[in-house]
Structure formats: structure tokens, C-alpha cells
Amino acid sequence: MKWITWMVLAVGVWGLVGGCKDKGQRGSSSEILIGEFASMTGATATFGQSSHEGLMLAVEQVNEKGGVLGKKVKVISEDNRSDANEAVTAVQKLISRDRVVAVIGEVASKRSLAGGGVCQQYKIPMLSPASTNPTVTQVGDYIFRICFTDDFQGGVCAKFAEKRGWKKVAIFTDVANDYSKGLTAGFKDGYQGTIVADESFREGDNDFKAQLTKIKATGPDAVFLPGYYTDVVKVVKQARQLELNVPFFGGDGWDSPTTLAAGAVMDGCFYTDHYSPDDPRPAVREFIAAYQKKYARTPDAMAILGYDAGMVMMDAIKRAGKSEPAAIRDALAATKGFPGASGTITIDEKRNARKPAFVLELKGGKTHIADTIEPG
Amino acid sequence: MDYLTQQLINGLSIGATYALIALGYTMVYGVLRLINFAHGEVYMMGAVVAYWIAIGIAPWGWPVWGALAVIFGGAMGACAVLGFAIEFFAYRPLRNKPRLVVLITAIGVSLLLQNLAQTRYVFGPTPEAFPAVIEAKTVVRWTMGGPDNVVTVSNLDLLSLGLSLGLMGVLAWVVLRTRQGLALRAVSYRFDTSSLMGINTNRTISFTFMLGSALAAVAGVVDAIRYDVRPLMGLMPGLKAFVAAVLGGIGSIPGAFVGGLVIGLIETLVKGYLSSAYSDAVAFVVLIVILLVRPSGILGRYEAEKL
Amino acid sequence: MKDDGSRSRGWSVPAWGVNCALVVLVAGMWPLDWVLVEQMDEYYLRVLILVGLNVILATSLNLINGITGQFSLGHAGFMAIGAYATGSLMKYFSPTGAGAEAALLALLIVGGLVAAVAGLLVGIPTLRLRGDYLAIATLGFGEIIYTLIVTTDRIGPFEIGSSSGLHAIPIRTSFFWAYAGAIVCVASIWRLSYSAKGLAFRAVREDEIAAAAMGIDTTYYKVLAFVIGAFFAGVAGGLYATYDGNLAPESFRFTKSIELVVMVVLGGSGSITGVVVAAAVLTYLPEQLRFFAEWRMVIYSLALILMMLLRPEGLLGGRELLRWRRVAAATTVGGDAVQSGR
Amino acid sequence: MALLEISNLTVQFGGLRALSGFDFELDEGQLHGLIGPNGAGKTTAFNVATGVYQPTMGDVRLAGESVVGARPFEINRLGIARTFQNTRLFSGLTVLENVLVGFNQSVTHGFWGTILRTPHHQREDRMHEHEAMRLLERFGLANRSEELAQNLPYGDQRRLEIARALATRPRILLLDEPAAGMNPQEKIALMDLIRFIRDEFSIGIWLIEHDMKLVMAICERITVLDHGETIAVGTAAEVQADPKVIEAYLGEPVG
């Protein structure tokens, strides 16, 4: 048994010696260090890995062109196992061990809120690629995002539903997902018609026929489905099997090759997005081409937002002129009209991104723009 | 009426795959008194293997029945091998160790398969739709009460129910009519004495794992076709199938089948008539109530402890 | 190790001396806290504090699983109840100033008590269930708790936050609180299990029928183990809520419970010091494996399987580090061996 | 009125009548044997007397009070202790701890006393330990007190189980085949031990045993069961001469 005692002591001493405070100057190394925390494993690994790939592509492109401020940019990525507690640990490590000058993350608002608290405490700017809950950027003046907020996007969906003349709408929300719940709340605030059914499912569910049968019985004009692409196609397919043949519509969570690959079954459905794959703008075309070259896959919404988060962050560092957190923060706050792949991004005084929303209609595995709604 | 009928069809369709998974739980529990926590992951691997086979044979443009036969056969074979390997490498060396230790190992195997499937080398984290081998079609359709009150049954519902009924029949034949089945029954009745009776217990246990894993693979392929393939898809169906096995009386093969269908129905009816938010919790409430009221389950036998 | 009957067992130091030493030890965490905040890297300090919280969780689960032999897979549920009770009340009252530390202590105890009530409710089914059945029922309990949290926005004036999580909880927990909690928890459970009274817990684990024949109210001890275990899990939850200031419901699903069970088994079921060491190692190890990125959990699960195959009795195999005689064997925990059970 | 009185006890499992119309009396200081072929209902009688099974009919009274319906631990506290046919020691606990479990019910300090380790608690723990060691000395197990019960030789395990039962301070001790698996020397020692227990602790002992020699040698009275029915009661000599007993044992020479 002695060896166990010694092992414990050795690990303890190692921990203490390695655990002394590093008081070196942040950002003084030969590279610019940006930290990323993402759900690389666990329940929502798909989102974390997508946004990670987008970010790595952005960094690779910038480094090929000589980097930022004459230095190469290096991203240190930490996995949080899709857990909020781990997210805090990961951000803490990035800031105090790796001495990063800025942080990019997370997709899920819960984890952005958790990690954002640490960033705000150490005054390290954090840019979230895809956390849509309004409270995320309210954590403090160092927290930014480049995606829509839930209330904005929910409102866009409500406006669109009214423009279409849908008087009776059924709602089908993922209750375990705050993004989905946020959109539903935003939609309910803005929608003037009648909500005939308010049903829910839970992340990881596979069979939605019970709820869809219930929705069908209420005879809606359309179904609002603010979910992620991981569920959307399955829901619509099952609805069609039950002869629930009304349009489904949702938010940018739909954006994915999966949704397009489903083909004709998705015909006549709509979703809001920050860009359209048909968008002729060069930023979009170049991104899609580069992504396909590097990963041999079509990018989804998370990949685009991860890419843009990286681009906006590196642009801010360039404009700041030095890789110091406070200067980067100020530059981020001053971002205006940045030509991102996900739209032209302007950061407003609440540190949220303002960009126009497109409403895309699905037809035969392709999208076309059905409407454009400017932020109010 | 049409509403209830449709919900019952929905419930049976889900319950059929729970039943197939539950059979594996119950058989393994019967011979080893072990909750094979990794069983849900075997189901997931069945879906993953089927996915790769379907991608692989897609360019050849085989007829539907041929493609399905290869996909199901391949997934069943691969999972039988996987089930054998899990038992051989992870459980067999621990045969006489406390149950807790074996259960932890089972959890370890389950985590390993989940995390391996999340890497791009095996499958990757993103859910993928199954290649269009068979399109969902409504095959039975009738109206009840009025022209709008349609009840539909799809070919996938029939596939799911038909396969599980058919396999249940095959399983009954194997267990009741073959030598291997006799050995299985003997081992699950008395482990210690059956080996004295000249039964090769190790081979019987391997056989049980392979049989159970192949059934789970079928459930995995059915769900892959009608839903999609994802690395964590084994989690909830695995747990619910376990609940089904307990509900039916763990160790009882017909019990597992009935339990699976009942859990599918309960889940669907709760979603359809109460709130969908609570449907997962309801499965567990049912479990706890059953355990308290009738721990031997619907069709199980109660074993009193002998002093 | 003396064999004759004249030898006095247990502590040779008088109890008041040990009690004083414990008080001094807890008080000593206060200046240590100060030194660590000044000198230690915040990331390491965080890991150290998480070690403290996991020590409380694993030790309290050890009382239920390892010492009393009631296989529970729902410990994260108790933790969730404590975390949400303390967190929600803390957010509601937002105590500041001089009374804040006292308020934290009070709310931690409230969180623990709420969890203990849940422990009582879960403990009652244990009258009927054992082994695997109990394991799966407690797992179900944990999932029910998760579902309730995910679907509840608020209880009266107290915010729960449903699936969005509970945020902006006043942050109060420090190294001192985490380790004071850990010391109190470990000392209490040590004393409970290594006293004449506490022998009953282990007797229940070894053989319930024989224990009853020796006049031990097995039901009482089983429920008591759940209540005490749940209390400390609730306290750990409360500490966690007021350390991070954020709670997300999925942090308390059965993956967390399983993580805790693994700590108990790896430490050697029943061995309190072993479980403490395992809790520390298993909190620290994944941090060191960060280098492997997405392979990290693959390595973790492989290590778990290998550990079980090579050393199934756990690190200490039922022995205690500071007590060099064998105090309990883990060989019968969680029911009898596979297959020999009939 | 005897200390333990069992009257008209009937136990039915489904269609099987394990025990019917069983009457029995035992007083302090008595040694009463219970014999019969396998499946005669001997252990069932023990299980009813200790609350493991509920009787279908009839009564079990201890010092005049009925104990039917009481749970096993309550019956133990009222004064009936037992051993088991297949030893049920706490195999993962040490020899000393096994005996200390028996003292558990005499502990007067509570929950907080245990956690705070009050002086009262310590005194009491030490006292119990002392008593437990004395008990082990009498059973010749003192030098193995720190060994795990599962590592003891078989005969020692049997004796430890008796010591553990005595630690609960019973008035009646039920021994279920204590000599099973022992060699002749051990059996002789066991006979001495049982007599010694009766005299030293002045308790009533009720003994199930297959070894006729042992039963005949030490029991003042013997009850013979067959198929749940009492077929003979009396001294060793009376029982041995009973034709029904001889028939039950299929002509086996009795004694």
C-alpha cells in the first residue's frame, strides 16, 4: 500500500509546484494566443466540432497571409464535454495557464454564460459565435456575439408568419434547449394570430409522432419549429407520414447540409438565416469553397459562425494594433460593417451583432430567398 | 377515435424496437445476472455499421430487398462479433468478481463505444440521415368518422413491428427448440449446476451475447432508417429498453417483448394526452412503481431467498 | 498489529484532542485560503476546489454504496437538489456584507436538508429493492429530478430557470468553504462507519438477514445512509452553486452519478481514504488529459475498463490509508458475485 | 408459563404445509433438541420464531407476550437470537467486528454522540470492545480477533456465529445445525461449549442437529418432526424407542 501513499504525495507536490501563479505579461509571446472553449465531446459535440472547424479555417487563412500584427495566430482549444462546469474550468485554464488575449466560445448560451463570467472577471474579451440568449452579453462589457439574439429572430419569424397570412400556428419546441425556448418566447411576443398548439420535445428524442398527431388534430396553418438541424428533418418527415402537410418554419438552427440533403420532403418549409448559400457575395463563395476543400464537407450554420467569429476577432486585433485584452475589447466594440460570410456584421452598443435576416424557402434540396428582414 | 388509433399505432411502432433491445438485456440478465450497460451502445453501433454498409453499396443500385438484406445481415453480424468481444474481453475475466465491478466495467465499455463513435474515424459527432435505401411510404390508410380523420400506417411502422414479431418468433424457436437454446435455459435456471451437467457455460454465454447483440442491431438499423444515426442514440432507448425488461420481468423473454411494447405505448400516450415534456420521466416513474408494487414484473417469476 | 484482547481499538488520542485538531484543521483552511489565492494559479486553485467538492460527493456516496452496500446511481440528483435549493435561495436573498458568510452557511445547510428529505423519499423504496433493481430505480430518480428541473421555471418566488439554467447566483464559495465542507464530511462519515453504532451500516452491507437477526433495524440504517449521503451531496451541490454562480440542469444527469460511482469503486468500495484519493485523482486526471482533445474521453473510458480488469478491488481494496489494518473487504459490495448469486 | 411458548403453529407455503399444529415450550437453562429428516420443517420453525416467516396459524409467545408480526430485529431485541444453517457471518468484517455488531442494540449513545465522539461514546465503545474480547476468549477466538471472518477455518466460523448471537444478550438461543461440517474432535468441543453456554449465560437453547450422537448426549428433551408434524417428544431414550421415529428415519439406527 505504500506506493499509493507515495503516488498521492508525488502528484500533490507536482500539482503545487506547477500551480504557482504565472505573473508574466499577457500577449508577450511570439504568437498571438486566442483561446477557444467548445463542446468537442458529449451531447452537443456536433455543434462544438463544427464551430471549431470554422474557426480553424479562419485562422489558417489569416496565417497564410502573414498573420496579424506580424505574428502568427495560435488557437488553444479546450473541450468542455458539453458541460457548464467544465466550461468554466476550461476558460479558467485558457486565461490563467495559457495566458490567452481573447476567448472564442461557446455555442450553447448556458456555457457561454458560465465561461463569460470568468472572462469578464479577468477582463479578457470573449466572442460567442452562436449563443443567442439575450442575457449572454449582459454578463459584462467584455462579452460579444456575432449571431442573432433569440428575441430578434423569434420576432422575425412572427413577422414572416403574419406576412404569409398564417392565422393559426402550432409551436413545437425543444424544451431542453434554451435556444429553442428563446425563439419560442420571441415568437409568442411578436405573433398576433392564434397559437393553437404548444407542444414540446427533448433533445435526443427520435420519435415525434405522438406530438405531431396531437398538433395535426388542432388543424394549424403552419408549424413553428425552432429546433436544430439535428431534429428538424426527422420532425418534418414524420409529420408528412402522418399527412400533416402544412409548412414548417424555424430559425438559423435549421441551416445545415443535412436539411438540404433531405430533398423534396422539406419543400415548402422556411427558415431564417444570416446568409444564403445562394448569396453571390465573394465572402460567402470563398468561404464555402475553402471549407469544402479543407474538410470535404458542406459547412453548416455553426461552421460559418465559428469562421466569422475567428475573422471578426482577428480583424479586431489588427485594428487594436496590439494584442492586449483591453485594446482588443475596444476594437471589437467598434466593429462596423465587417464583411463576414454570415452577413455584414456591425456590433451594437449592447455588444450584439446587427445583421439583416433572410427568410429562406426550401425547394428540392435548394434554398432561395423568400424575404429579407432588417434589424429594427 | 382516429386520434387514439393513430397514437396506438405510433406507440407500437416505437415499442417494437424497445422490445428488440429489451430482449438482449433480459437474456444476458438471465444467464449472468448482469445489467449489460453497454447494450444501448451495441444498438448504436448496429446503426453505424448499417450506415457505412448503405453508403458502400449505394453506387451499385441494388433492389430494395437485396440492399436491406445486406444491411441488416451485415449489421447483425458485426454486432454479434462486437457482443462476443465485449463479453470475452471485458466481462469474462470478471466472472467471479462482485457485480458492482462488472457493472462499472459495463459502464466503461458503454462510454468507450460512445466516445469512439464520436470521433471521425468511426462516425463523428454529427447526426447523419440514413442513405435513401427505403423511402417512408404510407401503406395502410383509412378514415374514421370523417374525411379528415385519417389514420396512417407507414411501411417503416410495418417493418419495425414485423421484424420484431418475426424475430421474437425466431427467438422463441431458438430458445425452446434448439440445443443451444436448451443450454441457455439451463444456464439461466442454475448457473452452477448446468456446467456440471456437461453444458459449456462459456459458449452458452457467448451465444447469448451474440444473439442479444444481433437483435439490438436490428433495432438500431430500423431506427437508423426511420430516424437517423448519431453517436449518442443508444442512451435513451437503452435505458427505456431496460425499463421495459424490468417491467416485463427481467429474465423473462416474452416479458421483455411485452414490456417493450407497453413502454412504447405508455410513452406515446403520455405525450399524446398529457405533456410531452414529462414523457422520459414517466418511463422511470413507471419503473419505480413497478419495482415497488410487483418487483418480478408482469411475466417474471419471483425468487425468494432461501435461508 | 497486536493480537491480545487488552489492546484498545481505534483512536489512541483522546477524543477531545482529535476534536480540537479537527477544529484547528478547519480553521487552518482560512489562512491557507488566503495564501492560495495570493500564490496559486487560479486554474489550479479551481481544480483544487473541484477536488474538494468531489471528495464530499464521493465520500457521501461511499456511505450509501460502499459502506451500506445500497447501490445508488442517482447521487447527482441529490447534488442537483442541494445546488438548486441553495442557489435559488442565495439568488433570492442575495446576502451581502458581514452576514454573507453566515447566510452561506445557513443556506448550505438548508440545501443539504432539502436533499436529505429527497434522500428519505428515495430511501423508502430501498425497503423493497436491492442490488441492480435499486441501482436502476435510483438512476430513474435522478432522471426524474433532471426532468423536473428542466421543466420548472420557478417555484413561487424562487427562480429555477428550467433548461436555460440558473445564472447570476452570488458567488461566495472559496477554498475555505470547500475544504471545511470536505473535512467535516469525511470526518463525520469516518466516525459514523468506524464506531460501534456505525458497524451496523457495514453489517447491512454484508448480510441483511443476519444483521436483522442480530437486532439491527436494517430499514432504519439503509434509510439513514441515504439521508446522510443525500445531505452531504446537497451541501456539495450548494457549494458548487455558489462557487460557479451558474447551474445547468444537464450537469446533474446520470453521467455525473456514474462519475461518482466510478470514484467510489476505483477507491475501493468502503474505504473512505481510498475514495478520497480516487476523487482527487479522477478530478485531476481528466485535466491532465486535455492534451488529447477529443480522444480524452476515449482514454478515460479505456483506463476505467483496464483498472477494473487489473485491480477490481479498487486502489485500496477496502483498506484505509491511515489505519493499517484491514477494516472491511469490498468483496461483497453491491450484492454477491455475478453467477454465484443463486 | 414457559419463557418461549409455541402453540398450534401452522405454516403453509402455497399448497405445501411446512408445519402443522406445532407445540413447543422452552425455559431458561433448558437444552431442547429438534430433529427430523430433511424437509421436516425444522428450519421453518426457527424462521417463524425469529420473524422471518409469518405463521398461517398459531402463536409464538415470549415471556407471555406474542411476537407474531414483529420484525426479525425486534424479536432479537426481545431476546431470541439464532445462528443459521449455512453460516451467515459478516464475512468482510473482522472477527471482533462481527461480535461488536451483536452489541449494537445495547449502544445508548445516539447519532450526534457518534459524530462528535463524546466521552460517553468512547467509554461505551471501549466497554463493548472489552466485553466482546472476553466473549471471544471464551470461544477461543481472541487470538484471531483481527482476522476477516471469511478467512477463519470452518469450525471457527461456526463458533464465531454462536458468539455473535450471544453478544445480543438473548434469553433464548436457537442453533441451526451448529455441528454441520465439523470433525469428531470439534464436535466434542462443541458439545462442551453448548453446555457451558447454557450454564454460564443461563439461557434456553433450542438446537437443530443432524448428528444424533450429539443431540442425544446433550439435550434433556427432544422433539421429532416429520413432514411438518410432531411425531414424538421426550427424553433421548424415549424418542429413540418410539416406533414412529424409527419409521421416519427408514430404519436408520437412531442414536
Short mmCIF file of C-alpha atoms in Angstrom, two decimals, chain C residues 6 20 51 80 91 113 120 174 195 292:
data_model
loop_
_atom_site.label_atom_id
_atom_site.label_comp_id
_atom_site.label_asym_id
_atom_site.label_seq_id
_atom_site.Cartn_x
_atom_site.Cartn_y
_atom_site.Cartn_z
CA SER C 6 -6.00 -5.89 26.07
CA CYS C 20 -9.71 20.10 18.79
CA VAL C 51 -11.34 18.15 -5.90
CA ALA C 80 -28.86 18.91 -8.03
CA LYS C 91 -30.08 34.50 -5.52
CA LEU C 113 -31.63 19.34 4.41
CA LEU C 120 -35.63 9.96 2.76
CA SER C 174 -13.97 29.70 -1.71
CA SER C 195 -17.92 3.26 15.61
CA PHE C 292 -5.53 14.58 -26.11
#
